[in-house]
Coordinates of C-alpha atoms and ligand atoms in Angstrom, one line a residue:
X126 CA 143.5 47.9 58.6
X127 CA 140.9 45.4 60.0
X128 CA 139.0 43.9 57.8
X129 CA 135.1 45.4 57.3
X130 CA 132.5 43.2 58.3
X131 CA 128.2 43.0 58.3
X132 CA 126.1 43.6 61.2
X133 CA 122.7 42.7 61.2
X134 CA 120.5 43.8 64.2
X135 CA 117.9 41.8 64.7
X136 CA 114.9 43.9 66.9
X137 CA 116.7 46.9 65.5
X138 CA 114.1 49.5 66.5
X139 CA 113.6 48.0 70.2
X140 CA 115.4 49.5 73.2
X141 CA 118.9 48.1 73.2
X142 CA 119.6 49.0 69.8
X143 CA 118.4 52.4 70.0
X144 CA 120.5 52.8 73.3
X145 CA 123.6 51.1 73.2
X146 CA 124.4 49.3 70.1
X147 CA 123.8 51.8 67.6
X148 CA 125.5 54.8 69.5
X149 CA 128.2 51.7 69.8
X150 CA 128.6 51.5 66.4
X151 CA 128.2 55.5 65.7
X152 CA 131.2 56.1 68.3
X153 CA 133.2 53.0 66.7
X154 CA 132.7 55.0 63.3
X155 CA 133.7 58.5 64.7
X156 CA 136.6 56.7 66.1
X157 CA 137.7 55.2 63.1
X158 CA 137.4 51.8 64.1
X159 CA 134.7 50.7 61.9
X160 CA 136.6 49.6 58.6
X161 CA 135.9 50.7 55.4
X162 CA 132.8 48.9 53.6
X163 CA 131.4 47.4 57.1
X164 CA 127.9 47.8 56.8
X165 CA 124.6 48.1 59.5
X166 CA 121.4 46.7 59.0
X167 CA 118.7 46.7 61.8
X168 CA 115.6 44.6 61.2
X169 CA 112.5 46.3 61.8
X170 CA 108.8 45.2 61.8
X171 CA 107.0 47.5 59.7
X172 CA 107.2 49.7 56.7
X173 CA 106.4 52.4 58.7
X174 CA 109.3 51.5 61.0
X175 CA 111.5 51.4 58.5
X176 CA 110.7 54.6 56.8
X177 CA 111.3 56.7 59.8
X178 CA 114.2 54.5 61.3
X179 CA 116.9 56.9 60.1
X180 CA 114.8 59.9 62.4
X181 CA 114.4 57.6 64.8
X182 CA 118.6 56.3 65.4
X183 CA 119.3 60.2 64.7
X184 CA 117.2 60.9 67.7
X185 CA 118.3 57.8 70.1
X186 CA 122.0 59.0 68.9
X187 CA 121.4 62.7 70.9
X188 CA 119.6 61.3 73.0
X189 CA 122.1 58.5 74.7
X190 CA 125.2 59.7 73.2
X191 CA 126.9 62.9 75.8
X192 CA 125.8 66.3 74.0
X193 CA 129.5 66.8 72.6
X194 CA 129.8 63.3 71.1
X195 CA 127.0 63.5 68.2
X196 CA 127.7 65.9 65.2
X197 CA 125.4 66.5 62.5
X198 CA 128.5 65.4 59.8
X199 CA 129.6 62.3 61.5
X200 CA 125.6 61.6 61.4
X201 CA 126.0 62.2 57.7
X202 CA 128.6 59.9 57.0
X203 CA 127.5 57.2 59.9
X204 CA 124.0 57.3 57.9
X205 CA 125.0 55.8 54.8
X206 CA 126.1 52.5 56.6
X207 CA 122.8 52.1 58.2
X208 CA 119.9 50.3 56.0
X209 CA 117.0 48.9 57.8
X210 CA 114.8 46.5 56.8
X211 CA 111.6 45.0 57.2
X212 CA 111.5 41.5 58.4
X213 CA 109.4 39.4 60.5
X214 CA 111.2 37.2 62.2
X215 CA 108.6 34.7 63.0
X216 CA 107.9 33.8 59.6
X217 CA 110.1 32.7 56.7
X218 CA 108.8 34.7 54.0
X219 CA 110.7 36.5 50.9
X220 CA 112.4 39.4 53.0
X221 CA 114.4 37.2 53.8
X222 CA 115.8 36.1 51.0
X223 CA 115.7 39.9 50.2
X224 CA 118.2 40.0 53.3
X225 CA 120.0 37.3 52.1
X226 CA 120.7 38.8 48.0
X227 CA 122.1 42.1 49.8
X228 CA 124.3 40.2 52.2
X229 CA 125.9 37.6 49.2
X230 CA 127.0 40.4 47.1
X231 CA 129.7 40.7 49.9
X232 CA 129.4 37.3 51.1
X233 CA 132.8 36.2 52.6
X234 CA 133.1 39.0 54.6
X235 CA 132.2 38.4 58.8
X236 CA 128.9 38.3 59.8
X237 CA 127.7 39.1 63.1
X238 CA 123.6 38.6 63.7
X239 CA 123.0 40.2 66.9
X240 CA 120.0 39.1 68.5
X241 CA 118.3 42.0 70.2
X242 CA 115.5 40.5 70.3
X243 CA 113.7 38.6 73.5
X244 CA 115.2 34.6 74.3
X245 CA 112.2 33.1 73.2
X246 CA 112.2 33.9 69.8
X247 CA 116.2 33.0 69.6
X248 CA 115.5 29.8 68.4
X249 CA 113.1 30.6 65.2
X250 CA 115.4 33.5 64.3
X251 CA 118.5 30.7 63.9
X252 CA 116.1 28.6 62.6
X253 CA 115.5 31.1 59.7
X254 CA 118.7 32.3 59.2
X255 CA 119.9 28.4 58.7
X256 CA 116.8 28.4 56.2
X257 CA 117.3 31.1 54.3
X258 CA 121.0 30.4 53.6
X259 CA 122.5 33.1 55.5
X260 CA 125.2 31.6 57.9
X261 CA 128.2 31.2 56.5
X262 CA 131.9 30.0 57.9
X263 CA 132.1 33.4 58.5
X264 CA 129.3 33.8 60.7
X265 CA 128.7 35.0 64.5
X266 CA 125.7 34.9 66.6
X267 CA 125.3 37.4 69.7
X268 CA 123.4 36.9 72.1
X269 CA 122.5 39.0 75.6
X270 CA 120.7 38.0 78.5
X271 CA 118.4 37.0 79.9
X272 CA 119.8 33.8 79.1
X273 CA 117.3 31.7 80.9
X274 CA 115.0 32.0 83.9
X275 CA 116.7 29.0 85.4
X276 CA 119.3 26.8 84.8
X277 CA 116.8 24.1 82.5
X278 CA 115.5 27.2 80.9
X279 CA 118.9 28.2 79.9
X280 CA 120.2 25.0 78.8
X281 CA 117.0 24.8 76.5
X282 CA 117.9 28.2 74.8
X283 CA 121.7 27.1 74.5
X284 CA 120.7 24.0 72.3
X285 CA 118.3 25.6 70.3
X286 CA 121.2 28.3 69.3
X287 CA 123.5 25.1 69.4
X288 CA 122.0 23.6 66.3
X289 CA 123.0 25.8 64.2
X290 CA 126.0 27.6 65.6
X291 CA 128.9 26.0 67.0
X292 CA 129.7 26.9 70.7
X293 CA 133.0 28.8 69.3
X294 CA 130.6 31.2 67.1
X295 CA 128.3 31.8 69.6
X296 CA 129.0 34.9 71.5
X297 CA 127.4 35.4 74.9
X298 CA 127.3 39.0 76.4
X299 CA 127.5 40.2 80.0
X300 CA 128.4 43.9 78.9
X301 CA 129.8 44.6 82.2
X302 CA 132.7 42.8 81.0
X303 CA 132.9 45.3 78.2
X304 CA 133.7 47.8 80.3
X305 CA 137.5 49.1 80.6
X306 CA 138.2 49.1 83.9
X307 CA 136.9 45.1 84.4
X308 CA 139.7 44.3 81.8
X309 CA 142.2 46.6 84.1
X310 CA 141.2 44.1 87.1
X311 CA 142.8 41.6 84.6
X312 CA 145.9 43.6 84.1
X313 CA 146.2 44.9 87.6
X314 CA 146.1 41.0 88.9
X315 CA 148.2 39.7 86.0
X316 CA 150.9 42.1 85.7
X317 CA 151.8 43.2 89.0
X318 CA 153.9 41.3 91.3
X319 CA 153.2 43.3 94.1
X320 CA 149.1 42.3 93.4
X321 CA 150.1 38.9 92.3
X322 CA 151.3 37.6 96.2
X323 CA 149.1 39.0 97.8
X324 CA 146.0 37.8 96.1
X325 CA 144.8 35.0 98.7
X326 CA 143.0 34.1 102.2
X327 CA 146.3 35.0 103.9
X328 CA 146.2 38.8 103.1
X329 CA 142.7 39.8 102.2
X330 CA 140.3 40.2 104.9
X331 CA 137.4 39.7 102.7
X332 CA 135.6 41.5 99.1
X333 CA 132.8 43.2 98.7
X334 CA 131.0 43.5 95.0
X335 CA 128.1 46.2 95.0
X336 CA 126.4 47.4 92.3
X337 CA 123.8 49.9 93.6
X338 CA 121.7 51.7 91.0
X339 CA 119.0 54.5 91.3
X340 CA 116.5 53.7 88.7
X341 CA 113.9 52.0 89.2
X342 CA 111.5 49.8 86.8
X343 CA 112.1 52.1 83.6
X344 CA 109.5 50.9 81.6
X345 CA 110.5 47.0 82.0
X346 CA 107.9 46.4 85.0
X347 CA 107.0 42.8 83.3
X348 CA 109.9 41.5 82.7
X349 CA 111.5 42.8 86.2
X350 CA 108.8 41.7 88.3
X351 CA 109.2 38.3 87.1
X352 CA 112.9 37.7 87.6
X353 CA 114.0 39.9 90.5
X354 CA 117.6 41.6 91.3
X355 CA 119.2 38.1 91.4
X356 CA 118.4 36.5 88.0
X357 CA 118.4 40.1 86.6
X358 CA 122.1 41.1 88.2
X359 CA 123.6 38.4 90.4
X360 CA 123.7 35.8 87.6
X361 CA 125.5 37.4 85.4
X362 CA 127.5 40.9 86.3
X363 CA 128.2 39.9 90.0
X364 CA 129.3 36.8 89.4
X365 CA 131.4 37.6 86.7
X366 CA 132.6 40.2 88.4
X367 CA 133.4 37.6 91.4
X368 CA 135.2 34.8 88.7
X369 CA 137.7 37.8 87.5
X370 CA 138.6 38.7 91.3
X371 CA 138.7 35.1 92.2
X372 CA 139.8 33.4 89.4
X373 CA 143.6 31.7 89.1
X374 CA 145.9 33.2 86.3
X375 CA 145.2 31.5 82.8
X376 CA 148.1 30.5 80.9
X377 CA 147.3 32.7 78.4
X378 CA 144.9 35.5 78.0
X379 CA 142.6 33.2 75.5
X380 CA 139.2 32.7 75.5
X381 CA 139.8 29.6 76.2
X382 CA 141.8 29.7 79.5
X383 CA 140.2 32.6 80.9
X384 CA 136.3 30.9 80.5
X385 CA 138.3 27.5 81.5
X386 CA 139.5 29.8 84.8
X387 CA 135.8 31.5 85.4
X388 CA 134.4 27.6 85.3
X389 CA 136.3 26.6 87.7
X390 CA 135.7 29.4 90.1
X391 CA 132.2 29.1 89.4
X392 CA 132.3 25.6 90.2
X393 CA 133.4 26.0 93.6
X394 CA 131.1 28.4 94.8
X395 CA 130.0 27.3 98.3
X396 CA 126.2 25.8 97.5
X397 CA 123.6 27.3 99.3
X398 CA 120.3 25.5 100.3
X399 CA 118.0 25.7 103.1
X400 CA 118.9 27.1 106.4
X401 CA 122.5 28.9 104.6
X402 CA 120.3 30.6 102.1
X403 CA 118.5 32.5 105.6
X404 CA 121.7 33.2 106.8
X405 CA 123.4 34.3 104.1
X406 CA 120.9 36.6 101.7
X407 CA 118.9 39.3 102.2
X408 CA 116.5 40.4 99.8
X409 CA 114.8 43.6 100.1
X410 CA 112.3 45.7 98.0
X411 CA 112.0 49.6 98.2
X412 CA 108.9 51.8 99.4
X413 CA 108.7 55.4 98.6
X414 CA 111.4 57.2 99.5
X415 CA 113.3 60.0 97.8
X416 CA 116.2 61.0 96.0
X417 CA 117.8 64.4 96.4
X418 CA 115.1 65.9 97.6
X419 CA 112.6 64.3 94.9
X420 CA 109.9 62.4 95.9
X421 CA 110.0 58.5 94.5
X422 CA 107.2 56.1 94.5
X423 CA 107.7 52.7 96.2
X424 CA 108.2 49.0 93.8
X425 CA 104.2 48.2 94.1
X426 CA 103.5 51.6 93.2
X427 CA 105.7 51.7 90.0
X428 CA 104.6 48.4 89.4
X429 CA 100.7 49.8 90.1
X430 CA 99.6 46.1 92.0
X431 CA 98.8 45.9 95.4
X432 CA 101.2 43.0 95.8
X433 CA 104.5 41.3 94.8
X434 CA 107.6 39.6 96.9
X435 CA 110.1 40.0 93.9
X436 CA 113.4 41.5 95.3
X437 CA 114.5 45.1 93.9
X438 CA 117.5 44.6 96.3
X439 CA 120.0 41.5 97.5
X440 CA 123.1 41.3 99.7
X441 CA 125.0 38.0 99.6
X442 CA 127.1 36.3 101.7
X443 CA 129.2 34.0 99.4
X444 CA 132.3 31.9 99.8
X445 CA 134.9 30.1 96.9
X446 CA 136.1 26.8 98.4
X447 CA 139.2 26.6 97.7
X448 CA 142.4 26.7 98.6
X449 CA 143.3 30.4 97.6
X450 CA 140.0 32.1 99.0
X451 CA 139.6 29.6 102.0
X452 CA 136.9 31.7 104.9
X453 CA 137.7 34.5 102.8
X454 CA 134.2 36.2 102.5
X455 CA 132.7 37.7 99.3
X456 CA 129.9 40.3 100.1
X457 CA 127.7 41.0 97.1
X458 CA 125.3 43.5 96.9
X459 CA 122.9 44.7 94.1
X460 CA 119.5 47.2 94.1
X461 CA 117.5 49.5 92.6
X462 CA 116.5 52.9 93.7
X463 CA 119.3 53.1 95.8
X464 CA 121.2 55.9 97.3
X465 CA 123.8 56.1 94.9
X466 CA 124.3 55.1 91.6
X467 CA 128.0 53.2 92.1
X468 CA 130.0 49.7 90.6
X469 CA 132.7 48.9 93.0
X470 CA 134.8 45.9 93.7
X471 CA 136.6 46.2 96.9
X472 CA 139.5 44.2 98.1
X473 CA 140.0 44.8 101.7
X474 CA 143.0 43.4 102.9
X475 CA 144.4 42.1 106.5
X476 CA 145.5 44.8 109.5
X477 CA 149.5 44.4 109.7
X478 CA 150.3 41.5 112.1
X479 CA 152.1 43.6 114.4
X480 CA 151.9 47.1 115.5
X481 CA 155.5 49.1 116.0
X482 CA 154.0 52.7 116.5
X483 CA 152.5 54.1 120.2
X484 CA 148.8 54.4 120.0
X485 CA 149.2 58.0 120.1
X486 CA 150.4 58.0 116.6
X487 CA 146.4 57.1 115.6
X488 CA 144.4 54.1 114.5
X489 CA 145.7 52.1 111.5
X490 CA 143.8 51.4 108.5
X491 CA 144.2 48.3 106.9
X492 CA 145.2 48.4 103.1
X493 CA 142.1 48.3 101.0
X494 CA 142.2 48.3 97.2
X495 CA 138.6 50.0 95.0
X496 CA 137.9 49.0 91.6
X497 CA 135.6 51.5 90.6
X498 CA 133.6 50.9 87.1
X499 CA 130.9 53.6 88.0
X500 CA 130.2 56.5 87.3
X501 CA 133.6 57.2 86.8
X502 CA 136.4 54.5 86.6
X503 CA 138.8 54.6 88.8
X504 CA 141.4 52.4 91.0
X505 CA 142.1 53.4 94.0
X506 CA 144.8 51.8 96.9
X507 CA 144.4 53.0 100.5
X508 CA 147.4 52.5 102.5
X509 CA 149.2 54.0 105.5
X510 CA 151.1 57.4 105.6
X511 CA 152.9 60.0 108.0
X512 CA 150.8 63.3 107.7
X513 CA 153.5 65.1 106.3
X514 CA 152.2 68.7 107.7
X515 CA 152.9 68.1 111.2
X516 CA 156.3 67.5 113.0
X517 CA 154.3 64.7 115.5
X518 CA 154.8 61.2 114.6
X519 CA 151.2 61.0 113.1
X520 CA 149.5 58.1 111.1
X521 CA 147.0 58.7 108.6
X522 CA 145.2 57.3 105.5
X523 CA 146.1 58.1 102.1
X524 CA 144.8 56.9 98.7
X525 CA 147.0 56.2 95.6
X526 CA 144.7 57.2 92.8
X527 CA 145.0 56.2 89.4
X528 CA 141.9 58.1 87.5
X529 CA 141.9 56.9 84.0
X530 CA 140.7 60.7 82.5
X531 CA 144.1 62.2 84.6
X532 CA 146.1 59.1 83.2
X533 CA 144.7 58.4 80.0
X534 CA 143.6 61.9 78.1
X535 CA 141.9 59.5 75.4
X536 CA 140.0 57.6 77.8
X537 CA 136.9 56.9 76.5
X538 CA 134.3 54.2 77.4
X539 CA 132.0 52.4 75.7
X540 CA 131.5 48.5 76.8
X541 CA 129.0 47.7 73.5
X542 CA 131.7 49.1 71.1
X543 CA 134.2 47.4 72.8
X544 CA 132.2 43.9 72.7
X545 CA 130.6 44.3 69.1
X546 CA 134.1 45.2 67.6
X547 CA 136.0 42.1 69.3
X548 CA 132.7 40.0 67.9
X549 CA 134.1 41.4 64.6
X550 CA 137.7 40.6 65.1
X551 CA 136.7 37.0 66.4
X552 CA 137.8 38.0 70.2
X553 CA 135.7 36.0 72.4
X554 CA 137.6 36.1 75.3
X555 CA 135.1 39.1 76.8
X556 CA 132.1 36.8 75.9
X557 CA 130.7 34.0 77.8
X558 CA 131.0 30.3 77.6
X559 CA 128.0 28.0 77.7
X560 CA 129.2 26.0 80.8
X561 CA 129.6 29.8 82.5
X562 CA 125.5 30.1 81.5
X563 CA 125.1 26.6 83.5
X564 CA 127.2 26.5 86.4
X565 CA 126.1 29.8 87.4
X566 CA 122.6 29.1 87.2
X567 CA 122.7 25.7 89.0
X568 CA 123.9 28.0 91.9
X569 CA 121.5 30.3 92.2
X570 CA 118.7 27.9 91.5
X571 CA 118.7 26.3 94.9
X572 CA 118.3 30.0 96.7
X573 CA 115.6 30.8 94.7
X574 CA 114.1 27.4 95.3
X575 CA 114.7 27.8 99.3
X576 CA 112.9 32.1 99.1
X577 CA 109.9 30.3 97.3
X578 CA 109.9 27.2 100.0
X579 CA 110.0 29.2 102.8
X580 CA 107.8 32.0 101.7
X581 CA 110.6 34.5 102.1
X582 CA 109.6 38.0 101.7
X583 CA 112.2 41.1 100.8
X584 CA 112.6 43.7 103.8
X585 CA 111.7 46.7 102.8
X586 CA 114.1 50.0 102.3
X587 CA 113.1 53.5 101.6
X588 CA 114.2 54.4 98.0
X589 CA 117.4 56.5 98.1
X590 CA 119.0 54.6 100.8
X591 CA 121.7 51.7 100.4
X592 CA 119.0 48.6 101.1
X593 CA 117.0 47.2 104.3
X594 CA 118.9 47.4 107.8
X595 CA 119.3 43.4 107.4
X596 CA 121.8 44.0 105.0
X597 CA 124.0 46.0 106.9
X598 CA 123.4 43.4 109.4
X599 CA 124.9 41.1 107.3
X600 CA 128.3 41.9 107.4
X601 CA 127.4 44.0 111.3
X602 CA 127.6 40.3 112.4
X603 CA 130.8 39.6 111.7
X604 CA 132.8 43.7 112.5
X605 CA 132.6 44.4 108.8
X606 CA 130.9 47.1 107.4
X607 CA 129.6 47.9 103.7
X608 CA 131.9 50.8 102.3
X609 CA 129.1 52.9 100.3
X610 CA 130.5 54.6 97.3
X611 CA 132.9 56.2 100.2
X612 CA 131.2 57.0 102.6
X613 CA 133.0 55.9 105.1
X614 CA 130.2 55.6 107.9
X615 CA 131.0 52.8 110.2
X616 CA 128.1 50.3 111.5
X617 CA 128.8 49.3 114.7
X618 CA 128.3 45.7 114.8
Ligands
BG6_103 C1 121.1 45.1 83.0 C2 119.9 44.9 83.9 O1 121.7 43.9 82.7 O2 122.1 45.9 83.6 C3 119.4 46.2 84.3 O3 119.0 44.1 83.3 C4 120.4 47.1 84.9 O4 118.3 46.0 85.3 C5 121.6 47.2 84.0 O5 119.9 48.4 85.1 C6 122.8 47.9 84.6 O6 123.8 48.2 83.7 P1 124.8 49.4 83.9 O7 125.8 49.2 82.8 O8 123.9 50.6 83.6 O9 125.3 49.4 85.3

């Protein structure tokens, strides 16, 4: 049995505790993964808050958690694990050493302090923790983004945690690569030969990356407005995302070698500045528009201001330079309030180098491979068949589909339980490096410098559709089309 370990959460009553870590952590404890004697504590900022915090997690539980997953005796059991307490984490005063008696009764068990809690305030919460005695050999610090606004920004918030934690007990998340089916692109690349000689400029074509969402601000207008889809997405999901396509085999599936492999890949991303950042973005912002039949206000209506040019959508053109992924494009692609909600990495691969059947046997469809990570997660391999039903020599598409739910009857997903149990077990290999943080900011620091130089504003898209015209454009220009969750409506270029 693993061994039980303490959680504090740190802005336990704020948003992404209530949504994801604690139903993380009740699902872990339904599961049977949470050992023994672990215990929760979630720092809240009142009395009041901490009186009705048990209400409050019970209610977040049915509210995020799917209707059949939350039972009134698992919440009986899960309960007792859960203490909140009252701390301000501005100031150094006696709850803290509060916190610290309860956590030294047990104290050489693991302790993870996740920071839910805004970046700015990362700094005095380390700062108190070092102070009031509470970070022992034994001690983790998790962190989420945003990690930064910019790459000085984020370098400043990885020293401040640096003081007091070294880099190999800091634990960066991206929770995209909690999710299962981003650690099956690992296996799928690293265990199958087939995969493994294939994965280069001579057989694929290009990749695409889209994460298209339809939500729009939820609540976070403040925050949103001021970064905008590319600090908020492209930083950190798409580009991970990108380093795990891209990325060479590490020698060993280690933290170490895979963040040593991500670097690398991040560190050849093609700069862009000036006139390539014109030619190869496209930001866009959405106008009111609607979504299966329901109406949806536009960005500056949401946002209630007359006027703002942050992007709710961008389409990249990106290229690796090296030697494996030499002129092979990567097409990224992130928005809100678009038509679909859909994660999909798609490898398309090269049309066979010579054709042996008559044309009248019908077009051929070059091989294309989908990683699907939403809603449902999925791989999926397109190749060529013989349409069996018919004596006529006949050539037609078919997909190989491996769908976890058929394959896997346990299949269950849940990227935070995945991330905040490996935290436990000392796994970083999920998490992100510091050098990850930097490299990928000092390329995306330059585009946002050359949008704000040349006054760049976002084309605008009806909400409920897949982003501005330009975008299709994008890849129009060079016989590629984007493939739509599906939909496989070709734009001709
Ligand atoms: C977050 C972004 O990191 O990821 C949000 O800040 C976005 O704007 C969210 O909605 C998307 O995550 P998921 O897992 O729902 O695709």
């Amino acid at each position: 049995m693993k061994e039980a370990f303490d959680i504090v959460i740190f802005g336990g009553g704020g948003d992404l505790a209530l949504r994801k870590l604690v139903p993380a952590l009740y699902r872990a404890f339904r599961d049977g993964q949470l050992p023994a004697g672990t215990r929760i504590f979630t720092s809240c900022r009142s009395a009041e808050e901490v009186a009705g915090y048990h209400d409050k997690a019970a209610l977040a539980l049915q509210q995020y958690l799917r209707p059949e997953e939350f039972s009134v005796e698992v919440w009986a059991e899960f309960q007792t694990l859960l203490q909140s307490l009252l701390l301000d984490i501005s100031k150094l005063d006696n709850h803290w050493q509060s916190l610290r008696e309860i956590m030294d009764q047990e104290a050489d068990k693991t302790r993870i302090f996740y920071l839910s809690i805004p970046p700015t305030i990362f700094g005095v919460c380390c700062k108190h923790l070092s102070e009031a005695q509470l970070i022992t050999p034994k001690s983790r610090l998790v962190v989420e983004k945003p990690l930064g606004y910019n790459a000085s920004s984020a370098e400043a918030i990885n020293t401040e945690i640096a003081s007091y934690f070294d880099e190999k007990s800091i634990y960066r998340v991206d929770h995209y690569l909690g999710k299962e089916t981003v650690q099956n692109l690992m296996a799928l690349r690293f265990t199958n030969i087939i995969f493994g000689q294939m994965w280069d400029a001579k057989y694929i074509d290009h990749v695409q990356i889209s994460i298209s969402e339809t939500v729009g601000l939820e609540g976070r207008s403040g925050f949103y407005n001021e970064a905008g889809a590319l600090r908020d997405m492209v930083q950190n999901h798409l580009l991970q995302l990108l380093c795990l396509v891209a990325m060479e085999s590490p020698n060993k599936m280690n933290s170490k070698n895979i963040q040593e492999e991500k670097i690398k890949v991040l560190q050849a991303l093609r700069p862009m500045t000036g006139d390539d950042v014109a030619k190869n973005t496209v930001r866009g912002q959405y106008v009111a528009g609607s979504y299966h039949g329901d109406l949806l206000p536009g960005y500056l209506e949401e946002l209630n201001c007359s006027e703002s040019k942050t992007e709710t959508f961008v389409a990249l053109r990106v290229h690796v330079d090296n030697w494996r992924w030499a002129q092979v494009p990567f097409y990224l692609r992130t928005g809100k309030r678009m038509k679909a909600r859909c994660a999909e990495i798609i490898i398309q691969f090269k049309d066979v180098a010579h054709r042996v059947y008559e044309d009248a046997a019908g077009p051929l469809t070059a091989n294309r491979l989908v990683i699907r990570l939403q809603p449902e997660e999925s791989i999926q391999l397109t190749m060529m068949t013989k349409n069996m039903e018919t004596m006529e020599m006949e050539l037609q598409p078919a997909t190989l589909n491996l769908n976890f739910s058929d394959t896997y009857k346990r299949f269950n997903s849940d990227a935070y339980k995945r991330l905040i149990l490996d935290a436990a077990e000392d796994n970083s290999s999920l998490f992100i490096h510091r050098d990850e943080v930097t490299s990928a900011w000092q390329w995306i620091d330059p585009i946002i410098e050359a949008w704000e130089k040349t006054g760049d504003t976002p084309h605008l898209y009806r909400a409920g559709t897949w982003g501005p015209d330009e975008s299709d454009q994008l890849l129009a220009s060079e016989g590629r089309y984007w493939f739509n969750a599906g939909e496989e409506k070709k734009i001709e270029s």
